[in-house]
mmCIF file of C-alpha atoms and ligand atoms in Angstrom:
data_model
loop_
_atom_site.group_PDB
_atom_site.id
_atom_site.type_symbol
_atom_site.label_atom_id
_atom_site.label_comp_id
_atom_site.label_asym_id
_atom_site.label_seq_id
_atom_site.Cartn_x
_atom_site.Cartn_y
_atom_site.Cartn_z
ATOM 1 C CA MET A 1 70.721 86.871 130.966
ATOM 2 C CA ASN A 2 70.790 85.307 134.413
ATOM 3 C CA ILE A 3 67.645 83.423 135.443
ATOM 4 C CA TYR A 4 67.463 85.470 138.683
ATOM 5 C CA ASP A 5 67.260 88.660 136.599
ATOM 6 C CA MET A 6 63.843 87.657 135.361
ATOM 7 C CA THR A 7 60.644 89.038 136.846
ATOM 8 C CA LYS A 8 57.647 86.786 136.413
ATOM 9 C CA GLU A 9 56.343 89.088 133.663
ATOM 10 C CA LYS A 10 59.643 88.923 131.796
ATOM 11 C CA LEU A 11 59.634 85.127 132.051
ATOM 12 C CA GLU A 12 56.066 85.045 130.760
ATOM 13 C CA GLU A 13 57.169 87.101 127.752
ATOM 14 C CA TYR A 14 60.063 84.733 127.240
ATOM 15 C CA PHE A 15 57.829 81.669 127.212
ATOM 16 C CA LEU A 16 55.321 83.320 124.883
ATOM 17 C CA SER A 17 58.171 84.297 122.561
ATOM 18 C CA ILE A 18 59.252 80.661 122.213
ATOM 19 C CA GLY A 19 55.683 79.525 121.607
ATOM 20 C CA GLU A 20 55.050 78.175 125.105
ATOM 21 C CA LYS A 21 52.286 78.808 127.617
ATOM 22 C CA LYS A 22 52.975 81.659 129.968
ATOM 23 C CA PHE A 23 52.107 79.713 133.139
ATOM 24 C CA LYS A 24 55.518 78.043 132.735
ATOM 25 C CA ALA A 25 56.871 81.236 134.293
ATOM 26 C CA ILE A 26 55.050 80.364 137.502
ATOM 27 C CA GLN A 27 56.497 76.860 137.461
ATOM 28 C CA VAL A 28 59.998 78.278 137.094
ATOM 29 C CA PHE A 29 59.368 80.740 139.929
ATOM 30 C CA GLU A 30 58.160 77.912 142.148
ATOM 31 C CA TRP A 31 61.368 75.943 141.578
ATOM 32 C CA LEU A 32 63.631 78.918 142.070
ATOM 33 C CA TYR A 33 61.947 80.690 144.956
ATOM 34 C CA GLN A 34 59.598 78.309 146.716
ATOM 35 C CA LYS A 35 61.316 74.946 146.429
ATOM 36 C CA ARG A 36 64.693 76.667 146.056
ATOM 37 C CA ILE A 37 65.967 74.028 143.657
ATOM 38 C CA HIS A 38 68.290 75.527 141.086
ATOM 39 C CA ARG A 39 69.497 72.246 139.629
ATOM 40 C CA ILE A 40 67.354 72.400 136.534
ATOM 41 C CA HIS A 41 67.462 68.653 135.810
ATOM 42 C CA GLU A 42 65.265 68.247 138.910
ATOM 43 C CA TRP A 43 62.516 70.444 137.475
ATOM 44 C CA THR A 44 60.389 67.424 136.712
ATOM 45 C CA ASN A 45 57.198 69.182 135.671
ATOM 46 C CA LEU A 46 58.999 70.649 132.663
ATOM 47 C CA LYS A 47 59.868 68.463 129.681
ATOM 48 C CA LYS A 48 63.492 67.570 129.120
ATOM 49 C CA GLU A 49 63.723 69.595 125.877
ATOM 50 C CA MET A 50 62.201 72.573 127.658
ATOM 51 C CA ARG A 51 64.757 72.291 130.460
ATOM 52 C CA GLU A 52 67.575 72.100 127.932
ATOM 53 C CA LYS A 53 66.306 75.193 126.177
ATOM 54 C CA ILE A 54 66.107 77.138 129.457
ATOM 55 C CA ALA A 55 69.570 75.978 130.503
ATOM 56 C CA ASN A 56 70.818 77.165 127.138
ATOM 57 C CA ASP A 57 69.147 80.550 127.254
ATOM 58 C CA PHE A 58 69.950 81.515 130.843
ATOM 59 C CA SER A 59 72.861 81.503 133.217
ATOM 60 C CA PHE A 60 72.189 80.042 136.673
ATOM 61 C CA GLU A 61 75.407 81.349 138.141
ATOM 62 C CA MET A 62 75.256 82.926 141.592
ATOM 63 C CA PRO A 63 77.709 85.185 143.409
ATOM 64 C CA LYS A 64 79.627 83.647 146.342
ATOM 65 C CA ILE A 65 79.784 84.446 150.030
ATOM 66 C CA VAL A 66 83.508 84.795 150.787
ATOM 67 C CA LYS A 67 83.421 86.113 154.335
ATOM 68 C CA HIS A 68 80.950 85.902 157.185
ATOM 69 C CA GLU A 69 81.348 87.897 160.412
ATOM 70 C CA ILE A 70 79.035 87.583 163.386
ATOM 71 C CA ASP A 71 78.546 90.048 166.205
ATOM 72 C CA ASP A 72 75.690 89.306 168.530
ATOM 73 C CA LEU A 73 72.549 90.223 166.589
ATOM 74 C CA THR A 74 74.242 91.207 163.359
ATOM 75 C CA GLU A 75 75.876 89.100 160.692
ATOM 76 C CA LYS A 76 77.793 90.567 157.857
ATOM 77 C CA PHE A 77 78.499 88.847 154.555
ATOM 78 C CA LEU A 78 81.129 89.789 152.012
ATOM 79 C CA ILE A 79 79.985 88.624 148.603
ATOM 80 C CA GLU A 80 82.163 88.127 145.551
ATOM 81 C CA LEU A 81 80.669 88.825 142.145
ATOM 82 C CA LYS A 82 81.490 87.259 138.805
ATOM 83 C CA ASP A 83 84.030 89.978 137.961
ATOM 84 C CA LYS A 84 85.695 89.582 141.413
ATOM 85 C CA GLU A 85 84.197 92.804 142.726
ATOM 86 C CA HIS A 86 82.871 92.696 146.279
ATOM 87 C CA ILE A 87 79.691 93.874 147.934
ATOM 88 C CA GLU A 88 78.168 93.433 151.371
ATOM 89 C CA ALA A 89 74.889 92.289 152.786
ATOM 90 C CA VAL A 90 73.963 92.457 156.453
ATOM 91 C CA LEU A 91 71.552 90.226 158.328
ATOM 92 C CA MET A 92 69.980 91.703 161.451
ATOM 93 C CA HIS A 93 68.013 89.751 164.033
ATOM 94 C CA HIS A 94 65.140 91.681 165.629
ATOM 95 C CA ASP A 95 62.455 90.572 168.068
ATOM 96 C CA TYR A 96 59.992 90.667 165.187
ATOM 97 C CA GLY A 97 62.079 88.670 162.702
ATOM 98 C CA ASN A 98 65.151 88.966 160.528
ATOM 99 C CA SER A 99 65.940 91.687 158.086
ATOM 100 C CA ILE A 100 68.546 91.912 155.378
ATOM 101 C CA CYS A 101 70.279 95.052 154.239
ATOM 102 C CA VAL A 102 71.206 94.651 150.563
ATOM 103 C CA SER A 103 73.652 96.553 148.377
ATOM 104 C CA SER A 104 72.567 98.021 145.047
ATOM 105 C CA GLN A 105 75.863 99.096 143.452
ATOM 106 C CA VAL A 106 79.579 98.363 143.640
ATOM 107 C CA GLY A 107 80.643 101.588 145.351
ATOM 108 C CA CYS A 108 78.646 104.804 145.136
ATOM 109 C CA ASN A 109 79.058 108.035 143.195
ATOM 110 C CA MET A 110 77.146 110.300 145.532
ATOM 111 C CA GLY A 111 80.232 110.974 147.644
ATOM 112 C CA CYS A 112 78.603 111.820 150.973
ATOM 113 C CA ALA A 113 81.284 113.228 153.267
ATOM 114 C CA PHE A 114 80.853 110.649 156.059
ATOM 115 C CA CYS A 115 80.206 107.458 154.107
ATOM 116 C CA GLU A 116 82.589 104.618 153.436
ATOM 117 C CA SER A 117 80.615 103.378 150.399
ATOM 118 C CA GLY A 118 80.972 106.697 148.682
ATOM 119 C CA ARG A 119 84.667 107.020 149.467
ATOM 120 C CA LEU A 120 85.260 104.331 146.886
ATOM 121 C CA LYS A 121 83.604 105.497 143.684
ATOM 122 C CA LYS A 122 80.990 103.499 141.868
ATOM 123 C CA ILE A 123 82.450 100.788 139.703
ATOM 124 C CA ARG A 124 79.163 99.557 138.329
ATOM 125 C CA ASN A 125 75.502 98.943 139.033
ATOM 126 C CA LEU A 126 74.460 95.599 140.417
ATOM 127 C CA GLU A 127 72.450 93.387 138.108
ATOM 128 C CA THR A 128 69.049 92.347 139.402
ATOM 129 C CA TYR A 129 70.248 88.786 140.023
ATOM 130 C CA GLU A 130 73.105 90.057 142.165
ATOM 131 C CA MET A 131 70.576 91.666 144.490
ATOM 132 C CA VAL A 132 68.168 88.705 144.474
ATOM 133 C CA CYS A 133 71.041 86.340 145.245
ATOM 134 C CA GLN A 134 72.066 88.332 148.340
ATOM 135 C CA ILE A 135 68.814 87.133 149.855
ATOM 136 C CA LEU A 136 68.903 83.605 148.451
ATOM 137 C CA LEU A 137 72.487 83.002 149.569
ATOM 138 C CA ILE A 138 71.907 84.247 153.105
ATOM 139 C CA GLU A 139 68.674 82.305 153.516
ATOM 140 C CA GLU A 140 70.451 79.206 152.266
ATOM 141 C CA ILE A 141 73.433 79.502 154.579
ATOM 142 C CA LYS A 142 71.259 80.398 157.595
ATOM 143 C CA LYS A 143 68.509 77.880 156.800
ATOM 144 C CA GLU A 144 65.949 80.466 157.779
ATOM 145 C CA ARG A 145 63.644 82.870 156.026
ATOM 146 C CA ILE A 146 63.926 86.592 156.377
ATOM 147 C CA SER A 147 60.938 88.811 156.898
ATOM 148 C CA SER A 148 62.064 92.202 155.680
ATOM 149 C CA VAL A 149 64.493 93.794 153.269
ATOM 150 C CA VAL A 150 66.091 97.208 153.414
ATOM 151 C CA ILE A 151 67.926 98.552 150.374
ATOM 152 C CA MET A 152 70.458 100.455 152.443
ATOM 153 C CA GLY A 153 73.733 98.719 151.734
ATOM 154 C CA ILE A 154 76.411 99.970 149.370
ATOM 155 C CA GLY A 155 75.154 102.205 146.585
ATOM 156 C CA GLU A 156 72.395 104.618 145.668
ATOM 157 C CA PRO A 157 69.428 102.439 144.626
ATOM 158 C CA LEU A 158 67.719 105.175 142.608
ATOM 159 C CA ASP A 159 70.907 105.511 140.525
ATOM 160 C CA ASN A 160 70.249 101.887 139.468
ATOM 161 C CA TYR A 161 66.525 102.320 139.011
ATOM 162 C CA GLU A 162 65.512 99.623 136.506
ATOM 163 C CA ASN A 163 67.446 96.804 138.132
ATOM 164 C CA VAL A 164 66.299 97.751 141.619
ATOM 165 C CA MET A 165 62.650 97.871 140.522
ATOM 166 C CA ASP A 166 62.936 94.411 138.964
ATOM 167 C CA PHE A 167 64.564 93.199 142.185
ATOM 168 C CA ILE A 168 61.616 94.527 144.188
ATOM 169 C CA LYS A 169 59.147 92.879 141.815
ATOM 170 C CA ILE A 170 60.861 89.506 142.184
ATOM 171 C CA ILE A 171 61.168 89.521 145.970
ATOM 172 C CA ASN A 172 57.631 90.859 146.376
ATOM 173 C CA ASP A 173 55.983 88.395 143.962
ATOM 174 C CA SER A 174 53.748 85.936 145.779
ATOM 175 C CA LYS A 175 55.279 83.179 143.630
ATOM 176 C CA GLY A 176 58.739 84.634 144.221
ATOM 177 C CA ILE A 177 60.359 85.302 147.585
ATOM 178 C CA ALA A 178 57.005 86.761 148.711
ATOM 179 C CA ILE A 179 58.187 89.566 150.967
ATOM 180 C CA GLY A 180 55.309 91.999 151.471
ATOM 181 C CA ALA A 181 55.836 95.458 150.000
ATOM 182 C CA ARG A 182 55.357 96.936 153.458
ATOM 183 C CA HIS A 183 58.396 94.943 154.551
ATOM 184 C CA ILE A 184 60.603 96.402 151.833
ATOM 185 C CA THR A 185 62.324 99.754 152.401
ATOM 186 C CA LEU A 186 64.307 101.721 149.858
ATOM 187 C CA SER A 187 66.671 104.377 151.142
ATOM 188 C CA THR A 188 67.844 107.225 148.914
ATOM 189 C CA SER A 189 70.094 110.221 149.292
ATOM 190 C CA GLY A 190 67.448 112.242 147.469
ATOM 191 C CA LEU A 191 67.516 111.904 143.675
ATOM 192 C CA VAL A 192 64.472 114.067 143.057
ATOM 193 C CA PRO A 193 63.577 113.000 139.477
ATOM 194 C CA LYS A 194 63.746 109.340 140.459
ATOM 195 C CA ILE A 195 61.625 109.874 143.575
ATOM 196 C CA LYS A 196 59.032 111.393 141.238
ATOM 197 C CA GLU A 197 59.257 108.308 139.061
ATOM 198 C CA LEU A 198 58.917 106.079 142.100
ATOM 199 C CA MET A 199 55.586 107.734 142.943
ATOM 200 C CA ASN A 200 54.056 105.839 140.049
ATOM 201 C CA PHE A 201 55.627 102.491 140.890
ATOM 202 C CA PRO A 202 52.619 100.354 141.779
ATOM 203 C CA PHE A 203 54.059 98.754 144.921
ATOM 204 C CA GLN A 204 53.473 100.009 148.442
ATOM 205 C CA ILE A 205 57.095 99.908 149.551
ATOM 206 C CA ASN A 206 58.524 102.160 152.262
ATOM 207 C CA LEU A 207 60.629 105.107 151.244
ATOM 208 C CA ALA A 208 63.415 106.414 153.472
ATOM 209 C CA ILE A 209 65.198 109.671 152.703
ATOM 210 C CA SER A 210 68.708 110.387 153.943
ATOM 211 C CA LEU A 211 68.262 113.977 155.001
ATOM 212 C CA HIS A 212 71.045 114.289 157.600
ATOM 213 C CA ALA A 213 70.875 118.072 157.784
ATOM 214 C CA SER A 214 68.447 120.768 158.795
ATOM 215 C CA ASN A 215 69.466 123.448 156.283
ATOM 216 C CA ASN A 216 70.887 123.745 152.787
ATOM 217 C CA GLU A 217 74.318 124.996 153.740
ATOM 218 C CA LEU A 218 74.942 122.067 156.080
ATOM 219 C CA ARG A 219 73.408 119.509 153.745
ATOM 220 C CA SER A 220 75.551 120.656 150.814
ATOM 221 C CA ARG A 221 78.621 120.250 153.000
ATOM 222 C CA LEU A 222 77.672 116.683 153.934
ATOM 223 C CA MET A 223 76.019 115.504 150.743
ATOM 224 C CA ASN A 224 77.011 116.508 147.206
ATOM 225 C CA VAL A 225 73.582 115.535 145.955
ATOM 226 C CA ASN A 226 72.184 118.608 147.687
ATOM 227 C CA LYS A 227 73.975 120.789 145.141
ATOM 228 C CA ALA A 228 71.901 119.186 142.398
ATOM 229 C CA TYR A 229 68.588 118.862 144.270
ATOM 230 C CA ASN A 230 68.424 121.120 147.276
ATOM 231 C CA LEU A 231 66.508 120.710 150.484
ATOM 232 C CA ASP A 232 63.482 122.751 149.396
ATOM 233 C CA GLU A 233 63.119 120.811 146.173
ATOM 234 C CA LEU A 234 63.555 117.555 148.036
ATOM 235 C CA LEU A 235 60.983 118.435 150.706
ATOM 236 C CA ASP A 236 58.487 119.493 148.017
ATOM 237 C CA THR A 237 59.026 116.176 146.288
ATOM 238 C CA ILE A 238 58.530 114.245 149.523
ATOM 239 C CA ARG A 239 55.279 116.127 150.123
ATOM 240 C CA ALA A 240 54.107 115.228 146.627
ATOM 241 C CA TYR A 241 55.147 111.613 147.197
ATOM 242 C CA ILE A 242 53.126 111.411 150.401
ATOM 243 C CA LEU A 243 50.109 112.998 148.743
ATOM 244 C CA LYS A 244 50.281 110.600 145.814
ATOM 245 C CA THR A 245 51.016 107.374 147.688
ATOM 246 C CA ASN A 246 49.362 108.110 151.000
ATOM 247 C CA ARG A 247 52.383 106.516 152.660
ATOM 248 C CA ARG A 248 54.383 107.804 155.579
ATOM 249 C CA VAL A 249 58.006 108.535 154.676
ATOM 250 C CA THR A 250 61.015 107.900 156.898
ATOM 251 C CA ILE A 251 63.559 110.683 157.338
ATOM 252 C CA GLU A 252 67.000 109.337 158.174
ATOM 253 C CA TYR A 253 69.259 111.592 160.194
ATOM 254 C CA VAL A 254 72.748 110.375 161.026
ATOM 255 C CA MET A 255 73.964 111.933 164.271
ATOM 256 C CA LEU A 256 77.398 113.524 163.796
ATOM 257 C CA ASN A 257 78.993 115.021 166.856
ATOM 258 C CA ASN A 258 79.057 118.844 166.758
ATOM 259 C CA VAL A 259 78.151 118.833 163.085
ATOM 260 C CA ASN A 260 74.390 118.401 162.808
ATOM 261 C CA ASP A 261 73.331 117.401 166.315
ATOM 262 C CA GLY A 262 72.829 120.759 168.064
ATOM 263 C CA GLU A 263 69.669 122.135 169.598
ATOM 264 C CA LYS A 264 69.522 124.661 166.753
ATOM 265 C CA ASN A 265 69.490 121.805 164.227
ATOM 266 C CA ALA A 266 66.745 119.966 166.061
ATOM 267 C CA LEU A 267 64.550 123.070 166.060
ATOM 268 C CA GLU A 268 65.313 123.758 162.412
ATOM 269 C CA LEU A 269 64.507 120.169 161.483
ATOM 270 C CA ALA A 270 61.232 120.272 163.394
ATOM 271 C CA LYS A 271 60.331 123.439 161.531
ATOM 272 C CA ILE A 272 61.010 122.139 158.026
ATOM 273 C CA LEU A 273 59.188 118.853 158.700
ATOM 274 C CA LYS A 274 56.210 120.410 160.415
ATOM 275 C CA GLY A 275 52.892 118.991 159.285
ATOM 276 C CA MET A 276 54.415 116.289 157.076
ATOM 277 C CA ASN A 277 53.456 112.639 157.428
ATOM 278 C CA VAL A 278 57.004 111.539 158.230
ATOM 279 C CA TYR A 279 58.924 110.036 161.064
ATOM 280 C CA VAL A 280 62.516 110.757 161.831
ATOM 281 C CA ASN A 281 64.944 107.943 162.466
ATOM 282 C CA LEU A 282 68.035 109.157 164.331
ATOM 283 C CA ILE A 283 71.005 107.008 163.325
ATOM 284 C CA PRO A 284 74.010 106.687 165.651
ATOM 285 C CA TYR A 285 77.038 107.261 163.411
ATOM 286 C CA ASN A 286 79.335 104.309 162.862
ATOM 287 C CA GLU A 287 82.813 105.792 163.020
ATOM 288 C CA THR A 288 85.346 104.775 160.387
ATOM 289 C CA ASN A 289 89.029 105.592 160.419
ATOM 290 C CA HIS A 290 88.902 107.377 157.064
ATOM 291 C CA PHE A 291 86.819 110.320 158.250
ATOM 292 C CA GLU A 292 87.093 112.841 161.052
ATOM 293 C CA PHE A 293 83.420 112.568 161.968
ATOM 294 C CA LYS A 294 82.592 111.318 165.443
ATOM 295 C CA LYS A 295 79.367 109.873 166.714
ATOM 296 C CA SER A 296 77.145 112.082 168.842
ATOM 297 C CA THR A 297 77.064 111.312 172.544
ATOM 298 C CA LYS A 298 74.084 109.394 173.923
ATOM 299 C CA ASN A 299 73.136 112.509 175.812
ATOM 300 C CA GLN A 300 73.167 114.659 172.680
ATOM 301 C CA ILE A 301 71.051 112.125 170.804
ATOM 302 C CA MET A 302 68.519 112.088 173.659
ATOM 303 C CA LYS A 303 68.353 115.903 173.716
ATOM 304 C CA PHE A 304 67.808 116.004 169.974
ATOM 305 C CA TYR A 305 65.114 113.350 170.321
ATOM 306 C CA ASP A 306 63.356 115.279 173.071
ATOM 307 C CA THR A 307 63.364 118.520 171.113
ATOM 308 C CA LEU A 308 61.775 116.816 168.112
ATOM 309 C CA LYS A 309 59.193 115.147 170.369
ATOM 310 C CA LYS A 310 58.330 118.418 172.057
ATOM 311 C CA ASN A 311 57.770 119.899 168.624
ATOM 312 C CA LYS A 312 55.400 117.072 167.692
ATOM 313 C CA ILE A 313 57.683 115.272 165.257
ATOM 314 C CA ASN A 314 57.496 111.466 165.306
ATOM 315 C CA VAL A 315 60.967 110.218 166.063
ATOM 316 C CA THR A 316 62.822 107.008 166.898
ATOM 317 C CA ILE A 317 66.448 106.229 167.602
ATOM 318 C CA ARG A 318 67.917 103.431 165.528
ATOM 319 C CA LYS A 319 69.314 100.580 167.524
ATOM 320 C CA GLU A 320 73.044 100.264 166.995
ATOM 321 C CA PHE A 321 73.896 97.182 165.052
ATOM 322 C CA GLY A 322 77.219 95.460 164.868
ATOM 323 C CA SER A 323 79.602 98.324 165.386
ATOM 324 C CA LYS A 324 82.279 95.753 166.201
ATOM 325 C CA ILE A 325 82.127 94.083 162.825
ATOM 326 C CA SER A 326 82.566 97.017 160.504
ATOM 327 C CA ALA A 327 78.847 97.206 159.953
ATOM 328 C CA ALA A 328 78.900 100.782 158.700
ATOM 329 C CA CYS A 329 77.773 100.552 155.159
ATOM 330 C CA GLY A 330 80.766 99.773 152.974
ATOM 331 C CA GLN A 331 83.369 99.133 155.639
ATOM 332 C CA LEU A 332 83.898 95.473 154.971
ATOM 333 C CA ARG A 333 84.192 96.059 151.255
ATOM 334 C CA SER A 334 86.636 98.916 151.679
ATOM 335 C CA LYS A 335 88.862 96.685 153.825
ATOM 336 C CA GLU A 336 88.773 94.038 151.105
ATOM 337 C CA VAL A 337 89.636 96.569 148.399
ATOM 338 C CA GLU A 338 92.600 97.811 150.453
ATOM 339 C CA ARG A 339 93.828 94.298 150.996
HETATM 340 N N1 LIG B 1 72.566 105.515 149.214
HETATM 341 C C1 LIG B 1 71.392 105.370 149.980
HETATM 342 C C2 LIG B 1 71.300 104.026 150.660
HETATM 343 C C3 LIG B 1 72.544 103.461 151.253
HETATM 344 S S1 LIG B 1 73.238 104.327 152.633
HETATM 345 C C4 LIG B 1 71.261 106.493 150.972
HETATM 346 O O1 LIG B 1 72.212 107.253 151.126
HETATM 347 O O2 LIG B 1 70.191 106.623 151.570
HETATM 348 C C5 LIG B 1 72.097 103.902 153.934
HETATM 349 C C6 LIG B 1 72.120 104.864 155.098
HETATM 350 O O3 LIG B 1 73.313 104.701 155.875
HETATM 351 C C7 LIG B 1 72.079 106.326 154.694
HETATM 352 O O4 LIG B 1 71.148 107.015 155.477
HETATM 353 C C8 LIG B 1 73.490 106.745 154.989
HETATM 354 O O5 LIG B 1 73.583 108.126 155.158
HETATM 355 C C9 LIG B 1 73.818 105.974 156.215
HETATM 356 N N2 LIG B 1 75.250 105.868 156.535
HETATM 357 C C10 LIG B 1 76.291 105.919 155.702
HETATM 358 N N3 LIG B 1 77.460 105.789 156.379
HETATM 359 C C11 LIG B 1 77.119 105.644 157.684
HETATM 360 C C12 LIG B 1 77.862 105.467 158.893
HETATM 361 N N4 LIG B 1 79.178 105.390 158.873
HETATM 362 N N5 LIG B 1 77.179 105.365 160.049
HETATM 363 C C13 LIG B 1 75.829 105.411 160.065
HETATM 364 N N6 LIG B 1 75.078 105.570 158.968
HETATM 365 C C14 LIG B 1 75.712 105.689 157.784
HETATM 366 FE FE1 LIG B 2 76.159 106.737 148.586
HETATM 367 FE FE2 LIG B 2 74.243 106.574 150.441
HETATM 368 FE FE3 LIG B 2 76.854 106.507 151.118
HETATM 369 FE FE4 LIG B 2 75.798 108.769 150.244
HETATM 370 S S1 LIG B 2 75.248 107.686 152.118
HETATM 371 S S2 LIG B 2 77.766 107.904 149.593
HETATM 372 S S3 LIG B 2 74.366 108.025 148.733
HETATM 373 S S4 LIG B 2 75.757 104.995 149.918
#
């Protein structure tokens, strides 16, 4: 087990199981996440024998940043894991603070037609520590704290449910990295059973759904997952989620030129979302040279936006980040794999 895999509750269980007091878990969390000292011999409030036992029972190994690209307000990090696989994390500077986009898997099995991460199949899930360390490593190299986390990098987070939930617990813990649940967003392609499970997860995180289409036929063409859980089922589940959690859900809609960006689509989308407590985030497509898809024109995006507005749907257009530095999810990794 890696020490950064451990939620506070799991550490408490560990200490109880070796006949120690459970508050030691808080001390460990303070060293790891508040003082950020991972050299265990400096953990002076724990006895030497205790430190030796911990060092024996846990690995403290972290992944490594092997590449760092900067483009204006976006910084992209290529991270090498223990088994030499690579993932990406992206740091974005906003007026309101910094956010990090973290990966949840090595590759992705959902195979969406436009996505670089899915082009290369899933090799494995990320361990909890490999997600936690994306944040620790970037904060360390930048010498600054980040204020929000989006789980929108490589992978389908709900296909790695347990590890992702532990990751959220650790970064949200007030003795951990202490990022408020409202500053944590999980994006999913729409794994209905897992969204139902997430309804009962006792943390008020934000949920974003990659919808990307206004009808079943189009969505099945763009996203294989729609063949397993179709649009109607997904929308019903989102309604139930909103009812249960009382939280507004984000609908992500990537704008693909002449594919899903027509006036007809905008009207259809407004119709299926009518009355739901959601807001639509229109995402300018990041073109990659492996797919035919082109980004919608600015004009088309504005028309789509206006139609949704006129039909009383809350909508925003996502700011384009780092298109120069292969910021589309998975692009940096896919270059590395090809190399
Ligand atoms: N697997 C999850 C989270 C990772 S993808 C999901 O699909 O929601 C995060 C978001 O980036 C998704 O909305 C995805 O559709 C979108 N995306 C993928 N490739 C993109 C590209 N080239 N340009 C813009 N957005 C992209
Ligand atoms: Fe996977 Fe999300 Fe990319 Fe689809 S969009 S292939 S679910 S990472």
